[in-house]
Short mmCIF file of C-alpha atoms and ligand atoms in Angstrom, two decimals:
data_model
loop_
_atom_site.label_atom_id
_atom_site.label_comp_id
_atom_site.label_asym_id
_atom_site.label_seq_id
_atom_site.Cartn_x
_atom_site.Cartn_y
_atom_site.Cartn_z
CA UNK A 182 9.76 -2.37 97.66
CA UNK A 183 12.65 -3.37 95.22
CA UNK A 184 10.81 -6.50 94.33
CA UNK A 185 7.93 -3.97 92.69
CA UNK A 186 10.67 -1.76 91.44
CA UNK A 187 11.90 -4.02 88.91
CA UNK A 188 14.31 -2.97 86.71
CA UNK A 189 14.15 0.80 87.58
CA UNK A 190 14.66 0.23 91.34
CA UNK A 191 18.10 -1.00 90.76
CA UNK A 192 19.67 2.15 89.04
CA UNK A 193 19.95 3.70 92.67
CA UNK A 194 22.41 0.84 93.67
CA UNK A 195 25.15 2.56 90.55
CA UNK A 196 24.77 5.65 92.89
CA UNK A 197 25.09 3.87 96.47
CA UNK A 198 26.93 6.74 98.11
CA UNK A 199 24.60 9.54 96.57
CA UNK A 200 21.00 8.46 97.48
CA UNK A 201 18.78 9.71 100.27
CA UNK A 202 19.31 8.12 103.61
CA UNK A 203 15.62 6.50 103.34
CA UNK A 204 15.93 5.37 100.03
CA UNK A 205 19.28 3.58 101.39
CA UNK A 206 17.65 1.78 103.75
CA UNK A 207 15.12 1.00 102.01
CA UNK A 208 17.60 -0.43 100.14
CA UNK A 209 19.53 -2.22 102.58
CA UNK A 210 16.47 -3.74 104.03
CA UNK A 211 15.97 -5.01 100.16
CA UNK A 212 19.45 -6.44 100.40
CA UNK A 213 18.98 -8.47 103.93
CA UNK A 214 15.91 -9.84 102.39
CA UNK A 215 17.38 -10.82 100.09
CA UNK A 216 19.94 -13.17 102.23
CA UNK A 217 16.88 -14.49 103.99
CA UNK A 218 15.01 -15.47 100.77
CA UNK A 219 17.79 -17.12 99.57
CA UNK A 220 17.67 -14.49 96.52
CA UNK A 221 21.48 -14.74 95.63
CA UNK A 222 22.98 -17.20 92.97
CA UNK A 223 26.53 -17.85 92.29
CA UNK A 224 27.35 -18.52 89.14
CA UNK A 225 30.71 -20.02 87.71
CA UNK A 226 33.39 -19.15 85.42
CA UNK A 227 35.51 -21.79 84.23
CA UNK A 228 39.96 -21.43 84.50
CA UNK A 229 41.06 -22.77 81.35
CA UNK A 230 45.25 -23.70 81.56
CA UNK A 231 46.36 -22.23 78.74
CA UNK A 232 49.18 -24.41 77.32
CA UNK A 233 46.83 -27.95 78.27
CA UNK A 234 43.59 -26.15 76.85
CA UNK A 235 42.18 -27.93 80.15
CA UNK A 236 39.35 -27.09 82.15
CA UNK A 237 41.28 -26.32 86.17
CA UNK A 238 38.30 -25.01 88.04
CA UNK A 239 36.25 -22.21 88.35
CA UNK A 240 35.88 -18.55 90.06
CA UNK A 241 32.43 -18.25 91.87
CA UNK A 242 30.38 -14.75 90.60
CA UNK A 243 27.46 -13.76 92.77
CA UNK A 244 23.97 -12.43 91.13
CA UNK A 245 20.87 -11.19 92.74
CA UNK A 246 17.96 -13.23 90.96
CA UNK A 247 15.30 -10.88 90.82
CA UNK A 248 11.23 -12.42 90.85
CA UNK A 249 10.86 -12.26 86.74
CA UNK A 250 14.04 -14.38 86.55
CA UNK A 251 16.18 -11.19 85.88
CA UNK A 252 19.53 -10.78 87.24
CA UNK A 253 21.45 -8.14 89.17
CA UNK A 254 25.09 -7.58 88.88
CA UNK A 255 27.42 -7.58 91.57
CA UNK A 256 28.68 -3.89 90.88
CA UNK A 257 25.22 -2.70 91.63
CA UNK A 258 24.87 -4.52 95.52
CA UNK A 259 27.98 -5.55 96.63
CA UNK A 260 29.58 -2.03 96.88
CA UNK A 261 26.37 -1.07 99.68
CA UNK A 262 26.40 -4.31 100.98
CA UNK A 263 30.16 -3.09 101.80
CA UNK A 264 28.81 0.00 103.37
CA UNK A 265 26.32 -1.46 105.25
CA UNK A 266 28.71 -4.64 106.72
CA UNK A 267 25.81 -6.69 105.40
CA UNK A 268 28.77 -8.13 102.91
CA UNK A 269 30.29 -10.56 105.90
CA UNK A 270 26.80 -12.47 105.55
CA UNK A 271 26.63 -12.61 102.38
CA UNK A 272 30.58 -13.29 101.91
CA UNK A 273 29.88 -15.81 103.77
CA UNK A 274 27.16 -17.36 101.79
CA UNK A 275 29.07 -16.89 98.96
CA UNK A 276 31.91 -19.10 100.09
CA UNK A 277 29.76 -21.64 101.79
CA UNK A 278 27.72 -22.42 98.70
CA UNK A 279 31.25 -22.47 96.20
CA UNK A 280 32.53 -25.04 98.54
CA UNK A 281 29.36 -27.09 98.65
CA UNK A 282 28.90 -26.78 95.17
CA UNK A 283 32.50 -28.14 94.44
CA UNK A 284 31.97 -31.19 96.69
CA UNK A 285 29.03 -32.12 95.08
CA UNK A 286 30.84 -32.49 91.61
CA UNK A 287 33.60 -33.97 93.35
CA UNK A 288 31.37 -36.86 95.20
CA UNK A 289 29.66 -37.19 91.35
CA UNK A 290 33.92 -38.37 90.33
CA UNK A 291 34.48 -34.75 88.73
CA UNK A 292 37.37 -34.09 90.93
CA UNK A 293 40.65 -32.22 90.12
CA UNK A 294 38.65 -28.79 90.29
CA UNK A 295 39.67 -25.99 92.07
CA UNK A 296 36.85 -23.33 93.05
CA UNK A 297 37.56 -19.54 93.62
CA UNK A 298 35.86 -17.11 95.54
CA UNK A 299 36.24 -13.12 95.77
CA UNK A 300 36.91 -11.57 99.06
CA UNK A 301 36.00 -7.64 99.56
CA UNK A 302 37.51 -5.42 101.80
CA UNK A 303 35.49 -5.44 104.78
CA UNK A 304 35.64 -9.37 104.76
CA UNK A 305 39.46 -9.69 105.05
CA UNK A 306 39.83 -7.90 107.50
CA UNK A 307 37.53 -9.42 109.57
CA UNK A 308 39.55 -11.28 112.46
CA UNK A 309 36.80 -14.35 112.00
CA UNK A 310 37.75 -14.88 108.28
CA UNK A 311 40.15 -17.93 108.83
CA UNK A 312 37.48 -19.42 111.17
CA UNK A 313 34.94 -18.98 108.30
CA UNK A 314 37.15 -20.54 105.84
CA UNK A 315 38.31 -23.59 107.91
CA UNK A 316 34.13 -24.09 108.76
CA UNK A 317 33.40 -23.97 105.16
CA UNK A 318 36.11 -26.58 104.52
CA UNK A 319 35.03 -28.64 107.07
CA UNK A 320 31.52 -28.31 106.22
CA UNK A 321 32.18 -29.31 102.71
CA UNK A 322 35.04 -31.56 102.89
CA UNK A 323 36.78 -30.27 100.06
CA UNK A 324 40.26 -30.31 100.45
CA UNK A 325 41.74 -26.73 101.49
CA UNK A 326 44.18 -26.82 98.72
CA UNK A 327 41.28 -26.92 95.78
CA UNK A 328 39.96 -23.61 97.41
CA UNK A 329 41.18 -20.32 96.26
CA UNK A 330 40.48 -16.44 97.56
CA UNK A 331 40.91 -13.52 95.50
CA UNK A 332 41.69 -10.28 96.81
CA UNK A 333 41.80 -7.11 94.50
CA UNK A 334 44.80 -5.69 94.43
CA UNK A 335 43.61 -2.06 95.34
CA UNK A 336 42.15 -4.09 98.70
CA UNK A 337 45.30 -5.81 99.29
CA UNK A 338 47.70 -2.64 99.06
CA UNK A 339 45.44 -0.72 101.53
CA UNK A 340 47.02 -1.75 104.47
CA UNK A 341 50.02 -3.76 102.97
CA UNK A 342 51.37 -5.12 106.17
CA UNK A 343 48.31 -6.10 107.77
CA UNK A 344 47.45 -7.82 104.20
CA UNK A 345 51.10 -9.50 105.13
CA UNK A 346 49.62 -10.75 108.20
CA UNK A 347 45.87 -11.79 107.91
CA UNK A 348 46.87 -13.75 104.28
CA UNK A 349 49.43 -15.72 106.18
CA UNK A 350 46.98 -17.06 108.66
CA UNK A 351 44.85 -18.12 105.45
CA UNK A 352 47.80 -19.54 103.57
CA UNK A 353 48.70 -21.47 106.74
CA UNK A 354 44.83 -23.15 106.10
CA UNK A 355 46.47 -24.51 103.18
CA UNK A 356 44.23 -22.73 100.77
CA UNK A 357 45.30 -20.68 97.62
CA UNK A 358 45.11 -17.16 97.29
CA UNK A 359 45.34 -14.55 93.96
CA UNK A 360 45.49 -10.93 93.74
CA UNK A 361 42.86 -9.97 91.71
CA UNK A 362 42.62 -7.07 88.67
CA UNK A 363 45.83 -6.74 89.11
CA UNK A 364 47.82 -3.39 87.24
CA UNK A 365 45.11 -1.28 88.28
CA UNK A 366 45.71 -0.75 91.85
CA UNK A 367 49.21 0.80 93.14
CA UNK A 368 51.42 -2.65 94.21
CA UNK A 369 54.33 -1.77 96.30
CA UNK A 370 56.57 -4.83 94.48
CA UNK A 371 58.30 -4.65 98.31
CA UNK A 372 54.97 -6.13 99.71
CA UNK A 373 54.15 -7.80 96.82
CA UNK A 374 57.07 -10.11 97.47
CA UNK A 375 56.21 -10.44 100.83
CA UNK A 376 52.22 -11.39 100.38
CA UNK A 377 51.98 -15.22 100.73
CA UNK A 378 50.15 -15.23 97.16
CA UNK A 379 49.89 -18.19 94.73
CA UNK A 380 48.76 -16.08 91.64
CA UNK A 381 48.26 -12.88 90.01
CA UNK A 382 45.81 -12.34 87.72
CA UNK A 383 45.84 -9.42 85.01
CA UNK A 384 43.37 -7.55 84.93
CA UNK A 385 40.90 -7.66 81.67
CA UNK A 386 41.83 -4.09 80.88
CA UNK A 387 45.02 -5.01 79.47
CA UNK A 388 44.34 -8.05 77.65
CA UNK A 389 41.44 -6.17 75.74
CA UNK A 390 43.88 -4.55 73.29
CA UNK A 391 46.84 -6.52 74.01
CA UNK A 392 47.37 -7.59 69.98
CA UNK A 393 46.77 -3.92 69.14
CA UNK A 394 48.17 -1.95 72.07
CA UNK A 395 51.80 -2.66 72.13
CA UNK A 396 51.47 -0.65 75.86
CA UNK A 397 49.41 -3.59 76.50
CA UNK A 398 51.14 -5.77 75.33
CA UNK A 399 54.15 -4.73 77.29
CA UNK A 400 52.21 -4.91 80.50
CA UNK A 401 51.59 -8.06 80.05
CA UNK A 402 54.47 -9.56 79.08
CA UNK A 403 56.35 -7.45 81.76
CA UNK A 404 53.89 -8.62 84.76
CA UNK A 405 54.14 -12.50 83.47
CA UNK A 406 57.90 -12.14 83.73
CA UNK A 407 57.62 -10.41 87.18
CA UNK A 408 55.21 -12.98 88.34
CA UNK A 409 57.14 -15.98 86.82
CA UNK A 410 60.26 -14.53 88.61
CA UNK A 411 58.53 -14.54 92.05
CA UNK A 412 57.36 -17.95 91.66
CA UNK A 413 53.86 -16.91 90.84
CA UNK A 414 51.43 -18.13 88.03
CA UNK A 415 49.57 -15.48 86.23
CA UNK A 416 45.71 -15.82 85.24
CA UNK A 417 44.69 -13.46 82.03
CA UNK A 418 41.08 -12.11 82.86
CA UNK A 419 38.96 -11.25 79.81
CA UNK A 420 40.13 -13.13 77.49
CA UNK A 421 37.41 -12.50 74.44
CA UNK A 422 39.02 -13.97 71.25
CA UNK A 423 41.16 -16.44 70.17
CA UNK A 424 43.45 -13.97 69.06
CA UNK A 425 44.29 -12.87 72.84
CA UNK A 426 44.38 -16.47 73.53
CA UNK A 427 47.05 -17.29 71.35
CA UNK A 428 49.01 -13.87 72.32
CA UNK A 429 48.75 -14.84 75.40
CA UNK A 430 49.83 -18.54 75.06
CA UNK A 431 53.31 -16.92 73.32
CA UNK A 432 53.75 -15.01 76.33
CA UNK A 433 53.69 -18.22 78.65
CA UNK A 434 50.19 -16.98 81.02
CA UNK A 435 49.09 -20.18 83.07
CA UNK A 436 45.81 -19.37 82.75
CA UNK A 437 42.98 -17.69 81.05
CA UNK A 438 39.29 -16.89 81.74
CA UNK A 439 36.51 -15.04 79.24
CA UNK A 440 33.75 -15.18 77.21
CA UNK A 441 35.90 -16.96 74.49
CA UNK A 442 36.03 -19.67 76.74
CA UNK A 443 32.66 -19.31 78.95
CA UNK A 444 30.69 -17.28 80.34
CA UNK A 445 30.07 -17.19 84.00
CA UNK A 446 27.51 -20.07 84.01
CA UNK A 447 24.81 -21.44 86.48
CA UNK A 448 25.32 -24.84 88.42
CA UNK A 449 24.11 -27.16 86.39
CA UNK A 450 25.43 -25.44 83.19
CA UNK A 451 29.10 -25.32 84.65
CA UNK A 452 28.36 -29.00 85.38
CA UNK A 453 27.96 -29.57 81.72
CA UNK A 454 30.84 -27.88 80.57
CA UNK A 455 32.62 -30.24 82.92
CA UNK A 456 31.35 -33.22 81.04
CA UNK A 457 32.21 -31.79 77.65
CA UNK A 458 35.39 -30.30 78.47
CA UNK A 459 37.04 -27.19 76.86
CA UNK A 460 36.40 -25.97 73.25
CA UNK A 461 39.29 -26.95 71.26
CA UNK A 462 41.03 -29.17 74.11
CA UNK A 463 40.57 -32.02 76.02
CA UNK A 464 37.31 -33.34 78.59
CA UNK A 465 38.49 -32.43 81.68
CA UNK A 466 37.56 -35.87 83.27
P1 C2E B 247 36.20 -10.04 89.28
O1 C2E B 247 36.42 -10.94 90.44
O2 C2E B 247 37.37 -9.38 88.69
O3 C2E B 247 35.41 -10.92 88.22
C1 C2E B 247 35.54 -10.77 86.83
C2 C2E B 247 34.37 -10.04 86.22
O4 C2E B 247 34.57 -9.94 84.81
C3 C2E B 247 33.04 -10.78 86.39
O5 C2E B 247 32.00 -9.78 86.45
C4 C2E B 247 32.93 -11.55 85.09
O6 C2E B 247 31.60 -11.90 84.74
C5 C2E B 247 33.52 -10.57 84.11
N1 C2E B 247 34.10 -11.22 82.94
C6 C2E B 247 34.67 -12.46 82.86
N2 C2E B 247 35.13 -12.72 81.60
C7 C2E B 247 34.87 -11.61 80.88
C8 C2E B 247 35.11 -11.26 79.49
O7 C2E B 247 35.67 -12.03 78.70
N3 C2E B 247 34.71 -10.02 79.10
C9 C2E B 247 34.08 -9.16 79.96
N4 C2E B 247 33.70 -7.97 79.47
N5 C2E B 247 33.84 -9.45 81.26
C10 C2E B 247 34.24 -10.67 81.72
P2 C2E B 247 30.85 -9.88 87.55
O8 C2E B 247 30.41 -11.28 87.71
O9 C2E B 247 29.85 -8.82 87.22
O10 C2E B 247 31.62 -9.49 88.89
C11 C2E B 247 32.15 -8.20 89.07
C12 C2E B 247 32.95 -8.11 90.34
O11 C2E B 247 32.11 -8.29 91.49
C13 C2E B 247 34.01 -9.21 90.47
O12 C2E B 247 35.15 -8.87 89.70
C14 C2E B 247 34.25 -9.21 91.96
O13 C2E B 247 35.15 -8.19 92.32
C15 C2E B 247 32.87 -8.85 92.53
N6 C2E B 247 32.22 -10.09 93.03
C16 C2E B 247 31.56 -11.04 92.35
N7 C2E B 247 31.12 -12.03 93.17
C17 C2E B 247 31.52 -11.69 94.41
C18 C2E B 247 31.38 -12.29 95.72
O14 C2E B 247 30.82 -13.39 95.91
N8 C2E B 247 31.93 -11.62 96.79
C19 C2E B 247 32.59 -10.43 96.63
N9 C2E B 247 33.08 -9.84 97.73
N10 C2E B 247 32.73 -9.84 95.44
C20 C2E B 247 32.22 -10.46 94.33
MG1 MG B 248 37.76 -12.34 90.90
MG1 MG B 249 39.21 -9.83 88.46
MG1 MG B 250 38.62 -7.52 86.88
#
């Protein structure tokens, strides 16, 4: 089974769509498991508001803790868990536990958060998505303006029009929504306009080199202007250095998220950074 395979057991999930129909199911009985053990994690990535240097809220990243401890990445389940349709489960774990998580903070006093969560294909367009959200709001009690969905751009420009549609019966929830990684998929700017989106955020590919790259650098200020122009904010993924953070701060971005800031963190370590606010700004409390 995978929990024998350890480490080696994994490197099938990189090649979902090329491995033997028994060794997929093997697989995908490893994965449902999984949800029954209560073998996924979500760890959190703090927003950082990049002219404030304040802590906003965080994005919610799903792991698969392994028995030694050990950690699998999302690029190695989620894209079978896609295949499979075992995704709207775990999707819905996922945004169940972000929600609870945030209300827990907020009933300790640290409130003013917002908490994001990634959507995949399969789960927008399934019709019971605004049901799940509004159950996980109620559940939680958090207010449906402090949660946020991310869609990937790529997802979102599948089907433009039907994106149209299904994101305005989330928007009317009163939640936020941001297309994610975006610059790497192909946006048609007429549906862009149209999507009922709070944010964009730029994918980390071009802030890597964005001092360096004057390409880049381009993008980015081009996008920012784009987005600023269509009444959207714009959140810089990937930020690494405090380099990008300050080219990024001269191009007015809202917001930033990387390693320079945090790493994705577990609960009780995104709970600290909380309490001890944002390196070179203020506590966020
Ligand atoms: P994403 O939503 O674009 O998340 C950003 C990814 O970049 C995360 O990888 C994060 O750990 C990583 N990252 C953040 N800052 C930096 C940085 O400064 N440098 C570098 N090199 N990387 C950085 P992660 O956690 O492995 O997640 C990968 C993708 O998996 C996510 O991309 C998202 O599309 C998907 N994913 C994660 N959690 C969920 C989930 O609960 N549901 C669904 N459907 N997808 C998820
Ligand atoms: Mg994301
Ligand atoms: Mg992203
Ligand atoms: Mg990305």
């Amino acid at each position: 089974s995978a929990k024998n395979a350890g480490r080696n057991g994994y490197r099938f999930f990189d090649a979902a769509m090329t491995v033997a129909a028994d060794e997929r199911l093997r697989m995908e009985a490893d994965l449902r498991r999984a949800l029954t053990n209560g073998e996924f994690v979500l760890h959190y990535q703090p927003k950082i508001g990049t002219a404030s240097r304040r802590l906003l809220g965080f994005e919610a990243l799903i792991r698969w803790q392994q028995r030694d401890g050990s950690l699998v990445a999302p690029a190695r389940f989620i894209p079978l868990a896609e295949e499979t349709g075992l995704i709207g489960a775990i999707g819905e774990w996922a945004l169940n536990t972000a929600c609870q998580t945030l209300q827990r903070w907020r009933a300790e006093g640290l409130r003013n958060l917002s908490m994001s969560v990634n959507l995949s294909a399969r789960q927008l367009r399934n019709p019971a998505l605004p049901a799940q959200v509004q159950g996980a709001l109620a559940r939680s009690g958090i207010p449906p303006e402090r949660l946020e969905m991310e869609i990937t751009e790529s997802v979102a420009m599948e089907d433009p029009a039907r994106t149209v549609e299904i994101l305005r019966e989330l928007k009317a929830i009163g939640i936020g929504l941001s297309i994610d990684d975006f610059g790497t998929g192909y946006s048609s700017l007429a549906y862009l306009k149209l999507l009922p989106i709070d944010c964009l955020k730029l994918d980390r590919t071009f802030v890597t080199d964005i001092e360096t790259d004057p390409n880049d650098a381009a993008i980015c200020a081009a996008t920012i202007r784009l987005a600023h122009t269509l009444g959207l904010s714009v959140v810089a993924e990937g930020v690494e250095t405090v380099e990008q953070a300050r080219y990024l701060d001269g191009l007015a971005c809202d917001v930033m998220q990387g390693y320079y800031f945090s790493r994705p963190l577990p609960e009780a370590a995104a709970r600290a950074f909380i309490i001890n606010g944002v390196r070179g700004g203020e506590p966020a409390i």
